[in-house]
């Protein structure tokens, strides 16, 4: 039996790496910290990529079901957005998003945001349509 390595004991992201960014001062608030609004916008970009793929077409965000900011993101940190398909309804698609960072000069990655966003498949007129199976 293989002995447990250090990596086996560390928490690790769940889902597919969908987006990786390094925020700059332009993304910070007046205090120089990365703003929650920037993080939410990037989570939306990452999750809508998955939702549009599942819906095979146009989608709209119907709900930010939950967003929990657990610790701050430092400027210069690599920010990774992981997405996981939770549920496909008749027209809706629920996606879990985890945001992980690795601060400059640190080995350890940490989870900084946990969220669930819901998208709806829509047609050219903006009306809901069934998600193709
Ligand atoms: C306001 C903005 O510009 S935000 C920017 C992007 N987002 C948008 O533009 C979307 C604006 N909203 C809309 O156009 C409409 O609300 C629509 C088209 C998304 C949905 O229309 P509705 O008539 O409300 O749809 P309806 O009530 O039938 O629900 C459709 C699905 O969404 C789900 N849903 C609706 N509201 C919510 C909610 N608050 N949370 C979770 N799921 C929801 C329903 O459960 C349903 O799922 P199912 O078909 O898998 O069973």
mmCIF file of C-alpha atoms and ligand atoms in Angstrom:
data_model
loop_
_atom_site.group_PDB
_atom_site.id
_atom_site.type_symbol
_atom_site.label_atom_id
_atom_site.label_comp_id
_atom_site.label_asym_id
_atom_site.label_seq_id
_atom_site.Cartn_x
_atom_site.Cartn_y
_atom_site.Cartn_z
ATOM 1 C CA UNK A 1 0.000 0.000 0.000
ATOM 2 C CA UNK A 2 1.262 3.470 -0.914
ATOM 3 C CA UNK A 3 2.105 5.735 2.027
ATOM 4 C CA UNK A 4 0.113 8.977 2.183
ATOM 5 C CA UNK A 5 2.073 11.906 0.786
ATOM 6 C CA UNK A 6 1.684 15.487 2.039
ATOM 7 C CA UNK A 7 -0.463 16.267 -1.041
ATOM 8 C CA UNK A 8 -2.959 13.511 -0.096
ATOM 9 C CA UNK A 9 -3.665 15.321 3.186
ATOM 10 C CA UNK A 10 -4.045 18.821 1.734
ATOM 11 C CA UNK A 11 -7.511 19.947 0.680
ATOM 12 C CA UNK A 12 -7.791 20.200 -3.073
ATOM 13 C CA UNK A 13 -10.206 21.872 -5.498
ATOM 14 C CA UNK A 14 -13.300 20.056 -6.690
ATOM 15 C CA UNK A 15 -14.243 20.475 -10.335
ATOM 16 C CA UNK A 16 -12.639 21.447 -13.623
ATOM 17 C CA UNK A 17 -10.135 24.307 -13.867
ATOM 18 C CA UNK A 18 -12.082 26.724 -16.104
ATOM 19 C CA UNK A 19 -10.261 30.049 -15.685
ATOM 20 C CA UNK A 20 -6.911 31.197 -14.243
ATOM 21 C CA UNK A 21 -6.082 34.888 -13.753
ATOM 22 C CA UNK A 22 -3.607 37.099 -11.932
ATOM 23 C CA UNK A 23 -5.434 40.247 -10.732
ATOM 24 C CA UNK A 24 -3.624 43.564 -10.822
ATOM 25 C CA UNK A 25 -4.082 46.883 -8.975
ATOM 26 C CA UNK A 26 -6.807 47.802 -11.496
ATOM 27 C CA UNK A 27 -8.967 45.053 -9.996
ATOM 28 C CA UNK A 28 -8.618 46.303 -6.430
ATOM 29 C CA UNK A 29 -10.915 48.494 -4.334
ATOM 30 C CA UNK A 30 -9.934 51.865 -2.815
ATOM 31 C CA UNK A 31 -8.063 50.059 -0.016
ATOM 32 C CA UNK A 32 -5.912 48.060 -2.410
ATOM 33 C CA UNK A 33 -7.700 44.726 -1.816
ATOM 34 C CA UNK A 34 -9.179 42.642 -4.635
ATOM 35 C CA UNK A 35 -12.869 43.555 -4.818
ATOM 36 C CA UNK A 36 -15.676 41.044 -4.415
ATOM 37 C CA UNK A 37 -17.358 42.423 -7.533
ATOM 38 C CA UNK A 38 -14.360 41.501 -9.683
ATOM 39 C CA UNK A 39 -14.346 37.976 -8.260
ATOM 40 C CA UNK A 40 -18.107 37.534 -8.869
ATOM 41 C CA UNK A 41 -17.743 38.734 -12.485
ATOM 42 C CA UNK A 42 -14.950 36.214 -13.124
ATOM 43 C CA UNK A 43 -16.986 33.417 -11.497
ATOM 44 C CA UNK A 44 -19.846 34.319 -13.843
ATOM 45 C CA UNK A 45 -17.481 34.120 -16.872
ATOM 46 C CA UNK A 46 -16.230 30.704 -15.773
ATOM 47 C CA UNK A 47 -19.658 29.246 -14.936
ATOM 48 C CA UNK A 48 -21.434 30.621 -18.007
ATOM 49 C CA UNK A 49 -18.882 28.864 -20.216
ATOM 50 C CA UNK A 50 -19.981 25.565 -18.677
ATOM 51 C CA UNK A 51 -23.706 26.445 -18.741
ATOM 52 C CA UNK A 52 -23.596 27.487 -22.419
ATOM 53 C CA UNK A 53 -21.835 24.230 -23.301
ATOM 54 C CA UNK A 54 -24.474 22.162 -21.468
ATOM 55 C CA UNK A 55 -27.357 24.236 -22.869
ATOM 56 C CA UNK A 56 -25.812 24.152 -26.364
ATOM 57 C CA UNK A 57 -26.650 27.801 -26.872
ATOM 58 C CA UNK A 58 -27.848 30.998 -25.257
ATOM 59 C CA UNK A 59 -28.181 31.113 -21.470
ATOM 60 C CA UNK A 60 -28.953 33.737 -18.821
ATOM 61 C CA UNK A 61 -27.943 33.883 -15.193
ATOM 62 C CA UNK A 62 -31.132 33.603 -13.129
ATOM 63 C CA UNK A 63 -29.658 33.382 -9.610
ATOM 64 C CA UNK A 64 -26.488 33.697 -7.587
ATOM 65 C CA UNK A 65 -27.761 31.084 -5.162
ATOM 66 C CA UNK A 66 -24.867 31.415 -2.713
ATOM 67 C CA UNK A 67 -21.532 33.181 -2.518
ATOM 68 C CA UNK A 68 -19.217 32.895 0.478
ATOM 69 C CA UNK A 69 -15.957 34.869 0.567
ATOM 70 C CA UNK A 70 -13.667 33.013 2.989
ATOM 71 C CA UNK A 71 -10.384 34.910 2.831
ATOM 72 C CA UNK A 72 -8.888 37.829 0.909
ATOM 73 C CA UNK A 73 -7.054 37.540 -2.398
ATOM 74 C CA UNK A 74 -3.747 39.366 -2.538
ATOM 75 C CA UNK A 75 -2.579 41.335 -5.586
ATOM 76 C CA UNK A 76 -0.187 39.195 -7.592
ATOM 77 C CA UNK A 77 -1.771 35.907 -6.487
ATOM 78 C CA UNK A 78 -2.746 33.374 -9.128
ATOM 79 C CA UNK A 79 -6.539 32.960 -8.943
ATOM 80 C CA UNK A 80 -8.039 29.704 -10.222
ATOM 81 C CA UNK A 81 -11.754 29.187 -10.891
ATOM 82 C CA UNK A 82 -12.999 25.580 -10.698
ATOM 83 C CA UNK A 83 -16.497 24.688 -11.906
ATOM 84 C CA UNK A 84 -18.652 21.619 -11.270
ATOM 85 C CA UNK A 85 -22.029 20.784 -12.779
ATOM 86 C CA UNK A 86 -24.416 20.126 -9.887
ATOM 87 C CA UNK A 87 -27.803 19.667 -11.517
ATOM 88 C CA UNK A 88 -29.626 19.962 -14.825
ATOM 89 C CA UNK A 89 -33.321 20.800 -14.522
ATOM 90 C CA UNK A 90 -35.909 21.255 -17.209
ATOM 91 C CA UNK A 91 -34.469 24.617 -18.310
ATOM 92 C CA UNK A 92 -32.006 25.344 -15.488
ATOM 93 C CA UNK A 93 -28.374 24.453 -14.881
ATOM 94 C CA UNK A 94 -26.822 24.685 -11.368
ATOM 95 C CA UNK A 95 -23.075 25.111 -11.187
ATOM 96 C CA UNK A 96 -20.753 25.061 -8.174
ATOM 97 C CA UNK A 97 -17.755 27.356 -8.334
ATOM 98 C CA UNK A 98 -14.677 27.179 -6.128
ATOM 99 C CA UNK A 99 -12.018 29.893 -6.256
ATOM 100 C CA UNK A 100 -8.527 28.960 -5.089
ATOM 101 C CA UNK A 101 -5.455 31.164 -4.786
ATOM 102 C CA UNK A 102 -1.783 30.738 -4.336
ATOM 103 C CA UNK A 103 -0.222 33.881 -2.942
ATOM 104 C CA UNK A 104 3.193 34.984 -4.197
ATOM 105 C CA UNK A 105 6.048 33.308 -2.253
ATOM 106 C CA UNK A 106 3.681 30.724 -0.699
ATOM 107 C CA UNK A 107 3.567 27.025 -1.481
ATOM 108 C CA UNK A 108 0.103 26.364 -0.103
ATOM 109 C CA UNK A 109 -3.062 26.879 -2.153
ATOM 110 C CA UNK A 110 -6.221 27.933 -0.363
ATOM 111 C CA UNK A 111 -9.916 28.036 -1.146
ATOM 112 C CA UNK A 112 -11.131 31.630 -0.955
ATOM 113 C CA UNK A 113 -14.649 31.514 -2.408
ATOM 114 C CA UNK A 114 -17.421 28.921 -2.559
ATOM 115 C CA UNK A 115 -20.469 29.674 -4.739
ATOM 116 C CA UNK A 116 -23.435 28.219 -6.591
ATOM 117 C CA UNK A 117 -24.832 30.002 -9.670
ATOM 118 C CA UNK A 118 -27.959 29.030 -11.631
ATOM 119 C CA UNK A 119 -28.382 29.589 -15.370
ATOM 120 C CA UNK A 120 -31.393 29.087 -17.604
ATOM 121 C CA UNK A 121 -31.353 28.040 -21.257
ATOM 122 C CA UNK A 122 -33.142 30.691 -23.333
ATOM 123 C CA UNK A 123 -34.126 31.033 -26.984
ATOM 124 C CA UNK A 124 -33.571 33.941 -29.391
ATOM 125 C CA UNK A 125 -36.549 35.756 -27.853
ATOM 126 C CA UNK A 126 -35.219 35.404 -24.288
ATOM 127 C CA UNK A 127 -37.826 32.777 -23.341
ATOM 128 C CA UNK A 128 -36.827 29.670 -21.423
ATOM 129 C CA UNK A 129 -36.238 26.487 -23.389
ATOM 130 C CA UNK A 130 -35.508 22.899 -22.374
ATOM 131 C CA UNK A 131 -31.894 21.914 -21.804
ATOM 132 C CA UNK A 132 -31.029 19.340 -24.516
ATOM 133 C CA UNK A 133 -30.404 15.802 -23.135
HETATM 134 C C1 LIG B 1 -31.266 41.570 -14.606
HETATM 135 C C2 LIG B 1 -30.075 41.309 -15.417
HETATM 136 O O1 LIG B 1 -29.847 41.821 -16.480
HETATM 137 S S1 LIG B 1 -28.946 40.165 -14.768
HETATM 138 C C3 LIG B 1 -27.993 39.708 -16.144
HETATM 139 C C4 LIG B 1 -28.214 38.354 -16.713
HETATM 140 N N1 LIG B 1 -29.466 37.726 -16.407
HETATM 141 C C5 LIG B 1 -30.612 38.021 -17.072
HETATM 142 O O2 LIG B 1 -30.720 38.898 -17.909
HETATM 143 C C6 LIG B 1 -31.820 37.158 -16.720
HETATM 144 C C7 LIG B 1 -33.067 37.988 -16.391
HETATM 145 N N2 LIG B 1 -34.159 37.104 -16.057
HETATM 146 C C8 LIG B 1 -34.993 36.583 -17.005
HETATM 147 O O3 LIG B 1 -34.929 36.946 -18.178
HETATM 148 C C9 LIG B 1 -35.992 35.535 -16.564
HETATM 149 O O4 LIG B 1 -36.081 35.519 -15.143
HETATM 150 C C10 LIG B 1 -35.555 34.111 -17.046
HETATM 151 C C11 LIG B 1 -35.783 33.989 -18.560
HETATM 152 C C12 LIG B 1 -34.099 33.803 -16.735
HETATM 153 C C13 LIG B 1 -36.388 33.051 -16.326
HETATM 154 O O5 LIG B 1 -37.719 33.332 -16.604
HETATM 155 P P1 LIG B 1 -38.858 32.831 -15.610
HETATM 156 O O6 LIG B 1 -40.182 33.039 -16.272
HETATM 157 O O7 LIG B 1 -38.604 33.431 -14.281
HETATM 158 O O8 LIG B 1 -38.580 31.286 -15.559
HETATM 159 P P2 LIG B 1 -39.233 30.206 -14.609
HETATM 160 O O9 LIG B 1 -39.848 30.781 -13.371
HETATM 161 O O10 LIG B 1 -40.103 29.372 -15.490
HETATM 162 O O11 LIG B 1 -37.953 29.366 -14.165
HETATM 163 C C14 LIG B 1 -37.134 28.769 -15.145
HETATM 164 C C15 LIG B 1 -36.119 27.895 -14.417
HETATM 165 O O12 LIG B 1 -35.274 28.727 -13.624
HETATM 166 C C16 LIG B 1 -35.322 28.294 -12.264
HETATM 167 N N3 LIG B 1 -35.294 29.479 -11.421
HETATM 168 C C17 LIG B 1 -36.064 30.586 -11.543
HETATM 169 N N4 LIG B 1 -35.752 31.457 -10.559
HETATM 170 C C18 LIG B 1 -34.783 30.865 -9.817
HETATM 171 C C19 LIG B 1 -34.075 31.272 -8.649
HETATM 172 N N5 LIG B 1 -34.294 32.447 -8.058
HETATM 173 N N6 LIG B 1 -33.151 30.425 -8.154
HETATM 174 C C20 LIG B 1 -32.901 29.220 -8.733
HETATM 175 N N7 LIG B 1 -33.543 28.794 -9.853
HETATM 176 C C21 LIG B 1 -34.484 29.605 -10.366
HETATM 177 C C22 LIG B 1 -36.660 27.565 -12.111
HETATM 178 O O13 LIG B 1 -36.605 26.624 -11.043
HETATM 179 C C23 LIG B 1 -36.769 26.879 -13.464
HETATM 180 O O14 LIG B 1 -35.952 25.720 -13.488
HETATM 181 P P3 LIG B 1 -36.396 24.383 -14.312
HETATM 182 O O15 LIG B 1 -36.952 24.833 -15.647
HETATM 183 O O16 LIG B 1 -35.131 23.605 -14.492
HETATM 184 O O17 LIG B 1 -37.407 23.694 -13.478
#
